[in-house]
């Protein structure tokens, strides 16, 4: 208050000496307040790391005992002799018998689930990559401004549809369509889930792919056009090679989305443990297994721990996929 | 102003023209960038376009291969004849036009491919069907030799073109035009990103190419126009002010504005 009173009537010449000695000092409260805010912002910044590690730690803590302690038989395991022989990781990964609730000999082989997840993801990508990259090329190179804005909003809308709604569509609409079109008995199968996953990953592929194409310097386009490229040649021979890292990242992030998706695949795959021989076979995925079974298991039982182990596996897969995507993007900057 | 006053006196003696324009007007949306340009550019020589920033020299250059039109808001009226053919006729194929009119840009812009692929790029997009690998190899050797890169790069053909030095990149950008055997080469300030020795190298290359190709070069650098071009066109505010032999234009400019510009009074 004092400074204001002295400053107001004075000219700038007086103002400087009047305020100068005060400059260095600020009230303790102000300093403390700023420290607090700074600390808070820092906390927000590192919170993501903290959360990731916390989640990983939690999942690992729940799943790991079975890896190291074998089937020690937590409180959940009531049957003597059940899964007593030490837990075999290779058996877990590569056998296809998933009988977690068997009274005498529960078997935890997730081979079929892994194949289920990958078959659905693979087929989803076969559908989504051409569509997604095609849409990205169209958006960034071929369409007018108005069409682009409209399309981008629509595609974002596609990304905003909750996965359970997708599952609902798979269960009711796609199911019937597939039965009719392909004359098969069961419409809940790899194809059904793959189409849903494709539709769910297309928005990611489109938006990241479009960014990658937009990032191609205009001088490359001018070079191509001045050489007499047709539009298609420009895309194929200039833009795709120039943007290949970004496009690869777009595809990988789409894969990550598809691998991790749960609800839609739970509803649309048919949810039967099975190694598919055609795209019309029902399968079950890793994610859907966790979602469907975790609520039914006793905490600490082998079954419970195995489900967490599947969680660790999923975590690892998506981590690797994201890491690869990150490397792909970094590749662009290096060049 | 009639055509006669705008073209060098040598024009009278039945010279071949590479590029002739008649009453060429161009608008970027509402802004008129070229106003009634009528000019005859002689075949097989180097013609430079000079003038202060925004005078329309680059715009004029970019009309000659119609690369201006990639922006939707450009309107062009008038006539441009390249080797006797109006390039604004309906039956003109832009692809063929750009095949016979090469362009070199301000910043070297080799494509993100290997050196080899950059040179054969034109062949690949235009007439790759009948070509054998040996034909392509020959084309690469010939083009790179012509621009003086063969000795430096013959063992590095698989390297990425963007890793070369700027001067080499710019030479490569010229080399990639040659396999298509263009009639005309347009250069948009090709040396502005290069140092002194790079500039000299490109200018020497221009001299070497002159005669077989009609070269039009836009430059900000008056000294460069003076030492490297045969004829010179001075433009101002979208209009063509003076076109004459370079020596005449720099020693005895006819127009007061030209004189003031080359003296450095403005620009």
PDB file of N, CA, C and O in Angstrom, chain A residues 272-335:
ATOM      1  N   UNK A 272     -15.136 -67.940 -27.789  1.00  0.00           N
ATOM      2  CA  UNK A 272     -14.876 -69.349 -27.491  1.00  0.00           C
ATOM      3  C   UNK A 272     -13.406 -69.642 -27.746  1.00  0.00           C
ATOM      4  O   UNK A 272     -12.845 -69.237 -28.758  1.00  0.00           O
ATOM      5  N   UNK A 273     -12.795 -70.353 -26.805  1.00  0.00           N
ATOM      6  CA  UNK A 273     -11.363 -70.639 -26.919  1.00  0.00           C
ATOM      7  C   UNK A 273     -11.158 -71.599 -28.075  1.00  0.00           C
ATOM      8  O   UNK A 273     -11.663 -72.712 -28.060  1.00  0.00           O
ATOM      9  N   UNK A 274     -10.416 -71.139 -29.055  1.00  0.00           N
ATOM     10  CA  UNK A 274     -10.400 -71.884 -30.303  1.00  0.00           C
ATOM     11  C   UNK A 274      -9.277 -71.333 -31.165  1.00  0.00           C
ATOM     12  O   UNK A 274      -9.069 -70.136 -31.231  1.00  0.00           O
ATOM     13  N   UNK A 275      -8.547 -72.231 -31.814  1.00  0.00           N
ATOM     14  CA  UNK A 275      -7.580 -71.742 -32.798  1.00  0.00           C
ATOM     15  C   UNK A 275      -8.289 -71.657 -34.132  1.00  0.00           C
ATOM     16  O   UNK A 275      -8.782 -72.671 -34.643  1.00  0.00           O
ATOM     17  N   UNK A 276      -8.418 -70.448 -34.690  1.00  0.00           N
ATOM     18  CA  UNK A 276      -9.265 -70.293 -35.879  1.00  0.00           C
ATOM     19  C   UNK A 276      -8.617 -70.911 -37.113  1.00  0.00           C
ATOM     20  O   UNK A 276      -7.410 -70.822 -37.309  1.00  0.00           O
ATOM     21  N   UNK A 277      -9.441 -71.551 -37.926  1.00  0.00           N
ATOM     22  CA  UNK A 277      -8.955 -72.089 -39.194  1.00  0.00           C
ATOM     23  C   UNK A 277      -9.441 -71.258 -40.362  1.00  0.00           C
ATOM     24  O   UNK A 277      -8.928 -71.351 -41.456  1.00  0.00           O
ATOM     25  N   UNK A 278     -10.477 -70.463 -40.132  1.00  0.00           N
ATOM     26  CA  UNK A 278     -10.917 -69.528 -41.165  1.00  0.00           C
ATOM     27  C   UNK A 278     -11.415 -68.279 -40.452  1.00  0.00           C
ATOM     28  O   UNK A 278     -11.528 -68.258 -39.226  1.00  0.00           O
ATOM     29  N   UNK A 279     -11.693 -67.255 -41.234  1.00  0.00           N
ATOM     30  CA  UNK A 279     -12.131 -66.012 -40.602  1.00  0.00           C
ATOM     31  C   UNK A 279     -13.552 -66.127 -40.075  1.00  0.00           C
ATOM     32  O   UNK A 279     -14.061 -65.212 -39.441  1.00  0.00           O
ATOM     33  N   UNK A 280     -14.199 -67.263 -40.315  1.00  0.00           N
ATOM     34  CA  UNK A 280     -15.558 -67.437 -39.815  1.00  0.00           C
ATOM     35  C   UNK A 280     -15.591 -68.264 -38.531  1.00  0.00           C
ATOM     36  O   UNK A 280     -16.649 -68.644 -38.072  1.00  0.00           O
ATOM     37  N   UNK A 281     -14.400 -68.561 -37.974  1.00  0.00           N
ATOM     38  CA  UNK A 281     -14.377 -69.269 -36.706  1.00  0.00           C
ATOM     39  C   UNK A 281     -14.446 -68.279 -35.544  1.00  0.00           C
ATOM     40  O   UNK A 281     -13.916 -67.180 -35.624  1.00  0.00           O
ATOM     41  N   UNK A 282     -15.099 -68.720 -34.499  1.00  0.00           N
ATOM     42  CA  UNK A 282     -15.122 -67.903 -33.291  1.00  0.00           C
ATOM     43  C   UNK A 282     -13.785 -68.038 -32.568  1.00  0.00           C
ATOM     44  O   UNK A 282     -13.142 -69.086 -32.621  1.00  0.00           O
ATOM     45  N   UNK A 283     -13.384 -66.972 -31.911  1.00  0.00           N
ATOM     46  CA  UNK A 283     -12.161 -67.029 -31.116  1.00  0.00           C
ATOM     47  C   UNK A 283     -12.399 -66.314 -29.805  1.00  0.00           C
ATOM     48  O   UNK A 283     -13.484 -65.801 -29.532  1.00  0.00           O
ATOM     49  N   UNK A 284     -11.354 -66.280 -29.006  1.00  0.00           N
ATOM     50  CA  UNK A 284     -11.410 -65.471 -27.795  1.00  0.00           C
ATOM     51  C   UNK A 284     -10.086 -64.733 -27.694  1.00  0.00           C
ATOM     52  O   UNK A 284      -9.042 -65.266 -28.099  1.00  0.00           O
ATOM     53  N   UNK A 285     -10.129 -63.519 -27.193  1.00  0.00           N
ATOM     54  CA  UNK A 285      -8.891 -62.736 -27.110  1.00  0.00           C
ATOM     55  C   UNK A 285      -8.412 -62.647 -25.672  1.00  0.00           C
ATOM     56  O   UNK A 285      -9.155 -62.953 -24.733  1.00  0.00           O
ATOM     57  N   UNK A 286      -7.171 -62.233 -25.524  1.00  0.00           N
ATOM     58  CA  UNK A 286      -6.574 -62.062 -24.196  1.00  0.00           C
ATOM     59  C   UNK A 286      -7.371 -61.068 -23.361  1.00  0.00           C
ATOM     60  O   UNK A 286      -7.705 -61.324 -22.199  1.00  0.00           O
ATOM     61  N   UNK A 287      -7.671 -59.929 -24.000  1.00  0.00           N
ATOM     62  CA  UNK A 287      -8.360 -58.877 -23.259  1.00  0.00           C
ATOM     63  C   UNK A 287      -9.736 -59.332 -22.790  1.00  0.00           C
ATOM     64  O   UNK A 287     -10.105 -59.134 -21.639  1.00  0.00           O
ATOM     65  N   UNK A 288     -10.456 -59.947 -23.702  1.00  0.00           N
ATOM     66  CA  UNK A 288     -11.813 -60.354 -23.365  1.00  0.00           C
ATOM     67  C   UNK A 288     -11.803 -61.382 -22.239  1.00  0.00           C
ATOM     68  O   UNK A 288     -12.693 -61.399 -21.385  1.00  0.00           O
ATOM     69  N   UNK A 289     -10.783 -62.239 -22.222  1.00  0.00           N
ATOM     70  CA  UNK A 289     -10.686 -63.243 -21.158  1.00  0.00           C
ATOM     71  C   UNK A 289     -10.565 -62.585 -19.800  1.00  0.00           C
ATOM     72  O   UNK A 289     -11.260 -62.952 -18.841  1.00  0.00           O
ATOM     73  N   UNK A 290      -9.688 -61.600 -19.719  1.00  0.00           N
ATOM     74  CA  UNK A 290      -9.533 -60.898 -18.440  1.00  0.00           C
ATOM     75  C   UNK A 290     -10.856 -60.263 -18.034  1.00  0.00           C
ATOM     76  O   UNK A 290     -11.329 -60.407 -16.907  1.00  0.00           O
ATOM     77  N   UNK A 291     -11.473 -59.546 -18.975  1.00  0.00           N
ATOM     78  CA  UNK A 291     -12.695 -58.825 -18.657  1.00  0.00           C
ATOM     79  C   UNK A 291     -13.793 -59.776 -18.194  1.00  0.00           C
ATOM     80  O   UNK A 291     -14.528 -59.507 -17.253  1.00  0.00           O
ATOM     81  N   UNK A 292     -13.879 -60.920 -18.841  1.00  0.00           N
ATOM     82  CA  UNK A 292     -14.985 -61.819 -18.548  1.00  0.00           C
ATOM     83  C   UNK A 292     -14.761 -62.619 -17.264  1.00  0.00           C
ATOM     84  O   UNK A 292     -15.709 -62.981 -16.578  1.00  0.00           O
ATOM     85  N   UNK A 293     -13.501 -62.906 -16.935  1.00  0.00           N
ATOM     86  CA  UNK A 293     -13.261 -63.865 -15.862  1.00  0.00           C
ATOM     87  C   UNK A 293     -12.785 -63.271 -14.550  1.00  0.00           C
ATOM     88  O   UNK A 293     -12.937 -63.890 -13.504  1.00  0.00           O
ATOM     89  N   UNK A 294     -12.179 -62.091 -14.622  1.00  0.00           N
ATOM     90  CA  UNK A 294     -11.543 -61.590 -13.400  1.00  0.00           C
ATOM     91  C   UNK A 294     -12.545 -61.418 -12.259  1.00  0.00           C
ATOM     92  O   UNK A 294     -12.242 -61.685 -11.100  1.00  0.00           O
ATOM     93  N   UNK A 295     -13.751 -60.989 -12.618  1.00  0.00           N
ATOM     94  CA  UNK A 295     -14.750 -60.772 -11.585  1.00  0.00           C
ATOM     95  C   UNK A 295     -15.172 -62.052 -10.888  1.00  0.00           C
ATOM     96  O   UNK A 295     -15.699 -62.026  -9.778  1.00  0.00           O
ATOM     97  N   UNK A 296     -14.918 -63.184 -11.510  1.00  0.00           N
ATOM     98  CA  UNK A 296     -15.389 -64.455 -10.966  1.00  0.00           C
ATOM     99  C   UNK A 296     -14.321 -65.188 -10.177  1.00  0.00           C
ATOM    100  O   UNK A 296     -14.568 -66.276  -9.670  1.00  0.00           O
ATOM    101  N   UNK A 297     -13.119 -64.670 -10.158  1.00  0.00           N
ATOM    102  CA  UNK A 297     -12.053 -65.428  -9.503  1.00  0.00           C
ATOM    103  C   UNK A 297     -11.853 -64.964  -8.072  1.00  0.00           C
ATOM    104  O   UNK A 297     -12.152 -63.818  -7.732  1.00  0.00           O
ATOM    105  N   UNK A 298     -11.348 -65.867  -7.270  1.00  0.00           N
ATOM    106  CA  UNK A 298     -11.020 -65.504  -5.893  1.00  0.00           C
ATOM    107  C   UNK A 298      -9.688 -64.781  -5.894  1.00  0.00           C
ATOM    108  O   UNK A 298      -8.745 -65.202  -6.567  1.00  0.00           O
ATOM    109  N   UNK A 299      -9.620 -63.722  -5.123  1.00  0.00           N
ATOM    110  CA  UNK A 299      -8.400 -62.933  -5.089  1.00  0.00           C
ATOM    111  C   UNK A 299      -7.246 -63.788  -4.593  1.00  0.00           C
ATOM    112  O   UNK A 299      -7.366 -64.485  -3.584  1.00  0.00           O
ATOM    113  N   UNK A 300      -6.121 -63.762  -5.334  1.00  0.00           N
ATOM    114  CA  UNK A 300      -4.947 -64.508  -4.898  1.00  0.00           C
ATOM    115  C   UNK A 300      -4.895 -65.929  -5.400  1.00  0.00           C
ATOM    116  O   UNK A 300      -3.890 -66.606  -5.247  1.00  0.00           O
ATOM    117  N   UNK A 301      -5.968 -66.395  -6.027  1.00  0.00           N
ATOM    118  CA  UNK A 301      -5.947 -67.761  -6.552  1.00  0.00           C
ATOM    119  C   UNK A 301      -5.061 -67.823  -7.785  1.00  0.00           C
ATOM    120  O   UNK A 301      -4.683 -66.799  -8.355  1.00  0.00           O
ATOM    121  N   UNK A 302      -4.724 -69.026  -8.206  1.00  0.00           N
ATOM    122  CA  UNK A 302      -3.904 -69.183  -9.399  1.00  0.00           C
ATOM    123  C   UNK A 302      -4.578 -68.555 -10.612  1.00  0.00           C
ATOM    124  O   UNK A 302      -3.946 -67.882 -11.422  1.00  0.00           O
ATOM    125  N   UNK A 303      -5.861 -68.805 -10.737  1.00  0.00           N
ATOM    126  CA  UNK A 303      -6.612 -68.262 -11.867  1.00  0.00           C
ATOM    127  C   UNK A 303      -6.489 -66.741 -11.901  1.00  0.00           C
ATOM    128  O   UNK A 303      -6.196 -66.132 -12.930  1.00  0.00           O
ATOM    129  N   UNK A 304      -6.668 -66.137 -10.734  1.00  0.00           N
ATOM    130  CA  UNK A 304      -6.554 -64.694 -10.584  1.00  0.00           C
ATOM    131  C   UNK A 304      -5.177 -64.211 -11.012  1.00  0.00           C
ATOM    132  O   UNK A 304      -5.028 -63.271 -11.790  1.00  0.00           O
ATOM    133  N   UNK A 305      -4.169 -64.920 -10.558  1.00  0.00           N
ATOM    134  CA  UNK A 305      -2.803 -64.500 -10.884  1.00  0.00           C
ATOM    135  C   UNK A 305      -2.501 -64.688 -12.373  1.00  0.00           C
ATOM    136  O   UNK A 305      -1.833 -63.875 -12.988  1.00  0.00           O
ATOM    137  N   UNK A 306      -3.032 -65.769 -12.931  1.00  0.00           N
ATOM    138  CA  UNK A 306      -2.797 -66.000 -14.357  1.00  0.00           C
ATOM    139  C   UNK A 306      -3.433 -64.892 -15.186  1.00  0.00           C
ATOM    140  O   UNK A 306      -2.860 -64.413 -16.168  1.00  0.00           O
ATOM    141  N   UNK A 307      -4.612 -64.450 -14.771  1.00  0.00           N
ATOM    142  CA  UNK A 307      -5.254 -63.348 -15.506  1.00  0.00           C
ATOM    143  C   UNK A 307      -4.385 -62.090 -15.447  1.00  0.00           C
ATOM    144  O   UNK A 307      -4.254 -61.358 -16.430  1.00  0.00           O
ATOM    145  N   UNK A 308      -3.784 -61.853 -14.285  1.00  0.00           N
ATOM    146  CA  UNK A 308      -2.896 -60.701 -14.192  1.00  0.00           C
ATOM    147  C   UNK A 308      -1.649 -60.884 -15.059  1.00  0.00           C
ATOM    148  O   UNK A 308      -1.128 -59.925 -15.623  1.00  0.00           O
ATOM    149  N   UNK A 309      -1.225 -62.123 -15.145  1.00  0.00           N
ATOM    150  CA  UNK A 309      -0.080 -62.408 -16.009  1.00  0.00           C
ATOM    151  C   UNK A 309      -0.422 -62.081 -17.467  1.00  0.00           C
ATOM    152  O   UNK A 309       0.400 -61.535 -18.214  1.00  0.00           O
ATOM    153  N   UNK A 310      -1.663 -62.401 -17.836  1.00  0.00           N
ATOM    154  CA  UNK A 310      -2.108 -62.016 -19.187  1.00  0.00           C
ATOM    155  C   UNK A 310      -2.064 -60.500 -19.329  1.00  0.00           C
ATOM    156  O   UNK A 310      -1.655 -59.954 -20.361  1.00  0.00           O
ATOM    157  N   UNK A 311      -2.444 -59.825 -18.243  1.00  0.00           N
ATOM    158  CA  UNK A 311      -2.380 -58.359 -18.248  1.00  0.00           C
ATOM    159  C   UNK A 311      -0.967 -57.879 -18.509  1.00  0.00           C
ATOM    160  O   UNK A 311      -0.737 -56.965 -19.302  1.00  0.00           O
ATOM    161  N   UNK A 312       0.003 -58.510 -17.823  1.00  0.00           N
ATOM    162  CA  UNK A 312       1.400 -58.127 -18.035  1.00  0.00           C
ATOM    163  C   UNK A 312       1.794 -58.345 -19.486  1.00  0.00           C
ATOM    164  O   UNK A 312       2.450 -57.512 -20.110  1.00  0.00           O
ATOM    165  N   UNK A 313       1.346 -59.466 -20.036  1.00  0.00           N
ATOM    166  CA  UNK A 313       1.658 -59.769 -21.437  1.00  0.00           C
ATOM    167  C   UNK A 313       1.107 -58.693 -22.369  1.00  0.00           C
ATOM    168  O   UNK A 313       1.805 -58.178 -23.244  1.00  0.00           O
ATOM    169  N   UNK A 314      -0.162 -58.314 -22.139  1.00  0.00           N
ATOM    170  CA  UNK A 314      -0.783 -57.277 -22.965  1.00  0.00           C
ATOM    171  C   UNK A 314      -0.029 -55.961 -22.827  1.00  0.00           C
ATOM    172  O   UNK A 314       0.239 -55.261 -23.813  1.00  0.00           O
ATOM    173  N   UNK A 315       0.287 -55.653 -21.586  1.00  0.00           N
ATOM    174  CA  UNK A 315       1.028 -54.437 -21.292  1.00  0.00           C
ATOM    175  C   UNK A 315       2.326 -54.426 -22.088  1.00  0.00           C
ATOM    176  O   UNK A 315       2.686 -53.425 -22.710  1.00  0.00           O
ATOM    177  N   UNK A 316       3.012 -55.564 -22.075  1.00  0.00           N
ATOM    178  CA  UNK A 316       4.289 -55.657 -22.797  1.00  0.00           C
ATOM    179  C   UNK A 316       4.090 -55.482 -24.295  1.00  0.00           C
ATOM    180  O   UNK A 316       4.839 -54.754 -24.947  1.00  0.00           O
ATOM    181  N   UNK A 317       3.050 -56.139 -24.825  1.00  0.00           N
ATOM    182  CA  UNK A 317       2.813 -56.032 -26.273  1.00  0.00           C
ATOM    183  C   UNK A 317       2.553 -54.584 -26.673  1.00  0.00           C
ATOM    184  O   UNK A 317       3.200 -54.039 -27.577  1.00  0.00           O
ATOM    185  N   UNK A 318       1.632 -53.941 -25.968  1.00  0.00           N
ATOM    186  CA  UNK A 318       1.301 -52.563 -26.360  1.00  0.00           C
ATOM    187  C   UNK A 318       2.493 -51.634 -26.128  1.00  0.00           C
ATOM    188  O   UNK A 318       2.722 -50.710 -26.892  1.00  0.00           O
ATOM    189  N   UNK A 319       3.260 -51.923 -25.081  1.00  0.00           N
ATOM    190  CA  UNK A 319       4.445 -51.115 -24.814  1.00  0.00           C
ATOM    191  C   UNK A 319       5.417 -51.214 -25.982  1.00  0.00           C
ATOM    192  O   UNK A 319       5.928 -50.205 -26.476  1.00  0.00           O
ATOM    193  N   UNK A 320       5.642 -52.436 -26.447  1.00  0.00           N
ATOM    194  CA  UNK A 320       6.581 -52.620 -27.563  1.00  0.00           C
ATOM    195  C   UNK A 320       6.055 -51.937 -28.823  1.00  0.00           C
ATOM    196  O   UNK A 320       6.784 -51.234 -29.526  1.00  0.00           O
ATOM    197  N   UNK A 321       4.756 -52.114 -29.076  1.00  0.00           N
ATOM    198  CA  UNK A 321       4.184 -51.508 -30.282  1.00  0.00           C
ATOM    199  C   UNK A 321       4.325 -49.989 -30.232  1.00  0.00           C
ATOM    200  O   UNK A 321       4.741 -49.336 -31.193  1.00  0.00           O
ATOM    201  N   UNK A 322       4.007 -49.405 -29.063  1.00  0.00           N
ATOM    202  CA  UNK A 322       4.124 -47.956 -28.944  1.00  0.00           C
ATOM    203  C   UNK A 322       5.560 -47.491 -29.068  1.00  0.00           C
ATOM    204  O   UNK A 322       5.843 -46.441 -29.641  1.00  0.00           O
ATOM    205  N   UNK A 323       6.454 -48.284 -28.507  1.00  0.00           N
ATOM    206  CA  UNK A 323       7.870 -47.938 -28.586  1.00  0.00           C
ATOM    207  C   UNK A 323       8.331 -47.930 -30.041  1.00  0.00           C
ATOM    208  O   UNK A 323       9.016 -47.002 -30.485  1.00  0.00           O
ATOM    209  N   UNK A 324       7.914 -48.952 -30.779  1.00  0.00           N
ATOM    210  CA  UNK A 324       8.272 -49.014 -32.201  1.00  0.00           C
ATOM    211  C   UNK A 324       7.720 -47.802 -32.945  1.00  0.00           C
ATOM    212  O   UNK A 324       8.401 -47.186 -33.763  1.00  0.00           O
ATOM    213  N   UNK A 325       6.455 -47.458 -32.628  1.00  0.00           N
ATOM    214  CA  UNK A 325       5.845 -46.292 -33.268  1.00  0.00           C
ATOM    215  C   UNK A 325       6.664 -45.042 -32.968  1.00  0.00           C
ATOM    216  O   UNK A 325       6.911 -44.208 -33.837  1.00  0.00           O
ATOM    217  N   UNK A 326       7.104 -44.946 -31.723  1.00  0.00           N
ATOM    218  CA  UNK A 326       7.890 -43.791 -31.307  1.00  0.00           C
ATOM    219  C   UNK A 326       9.204 -43.727 -32.084  1.00  0.00           C
ATOM    220  O   UNK A 326       9.614 -42.675 -32.560  1.00  0.00           O
ATOM    221  N   UNK A 327       9.842 -44.897 -32.212  1.00  0.00           N
ATOM    222  CA  UNK A 327      11.093 -44.936 -32.978  1.00  0.00           C
ATOM    223  C   UNK A 327      10.843 -44.537 -34.425  1.00  0.00           C
ATOM    224  O   UNK A 327      11.640 -43.824 -35.038  1.00  0.00           O
ATOM    225  N   UNK A 328       9.718 -45.007 -34.970  1.00  0.00           N
ATOM    226  CA  UNK A 328       9.397 -44.674 -36.359  1.00  0.00           C
ATOM    227  C   UNK A 328       9.274 -43.171 -36.523  1.00  0.00           C
ATOM    228  O   UNK A 328       9.789 -42.584 -37.467  1.00  0.00           O
ATOM    229  N   UNK A 329       8.595 -42.520 -35.570  1.00  0.00           N
ATOM    230  CA  UNK A 329       8.427 -41.070 -35.663  1.00  0.00           C
ATOM    231  C   UNK A 329       9.775 -40.370 -35.522  1.00  0.00           C
ATOM    232  O   UNK A 329      10.090 -39.428 -36.241  1.00  0.00           O
ATOM    233  N   UNK A 330      10.593 -40.866 -34.586  1.00  0.00           N
ATOM    234  CA  UNK A 330      11.923 -40.266 -34.400  1.00  0.00           C
ATOM    235  C   UNK A 330      12.730 -40.366 -35.685  1.00  0.00           C
ATOM    236  O   UNK A 330      13.487 -39.471 -36.018  1.00  0.00           O
ATOM    237  N   UNK A 331      12.546 -41.462 -36.392  1.00  0.00           N
ATOM    238  CA  UNK A 331      13.250 -41.657 -37.654  1.00  0.00           C
ATOM    239  C   UNK A 331      13.034 -40.503 -38.606  1.00  0.00           C
ATOM    240  O   UNK A 331      13.949 -40.089 -39.310  1.00  0.00           O
ATOM    241  N   UNK A 332      11.824 -39.950 -38.593  1.00  0.00           N
ATOM    242  CA  UNK A 332      11.527 -38.828 -39.482  1.00  0.00           C
ATOM    243  C   UNK A 332      12.420 -37.654 -39.142  1.00  0.00           C
ATOM    244  O   UNK A 332      13.009 -37.018 -39.994  1.00  0.00           O
ATOM    245  N   UNK A 333      12.511 -37.374 -37.853  1.00  0.00           N
ATOM    246  CA  UNK A 333      13.224 -36.158 -37.461  1.00  0.00           C
ATOM    247  C   UNK A 333      14.698 -36.271 -37.779  1.00  0.00           C
ATOM    248  O   UNK A 333      15.349 -35.291 -38.079  1.00  0.00           O
ATOM    249  N   UNK A 334      15.225 -37.499 -37.673  1.00  0.00           N
ATOM    250  CA  UNK A 334      16.654 -37.647 -37.926  1.00  0.00           C
ATOM    251  C   UNK A 334      16.989 -37.255 -39.351  1.00  0.00           C
ATOM    252  O   UNK A 334      18.005 -36.661 -39.605  1.00  0.00           O
ATOM    253  N   UNK A 335      16.090 -37.604 -40.271  1.00  0.00           N
ATOM    254  CA  UNK A 335      16.367 -37.282 -41.675  1.00  0.00           C
ATOM    255  C   UNK A 335      15.954 -35.886 -41.918  1.00  0.00           C
ATOM    256  O   UNK A 335      16.150 -35.031 -42.364  1.00  0.00           O
TER     257      UNK A 335
END
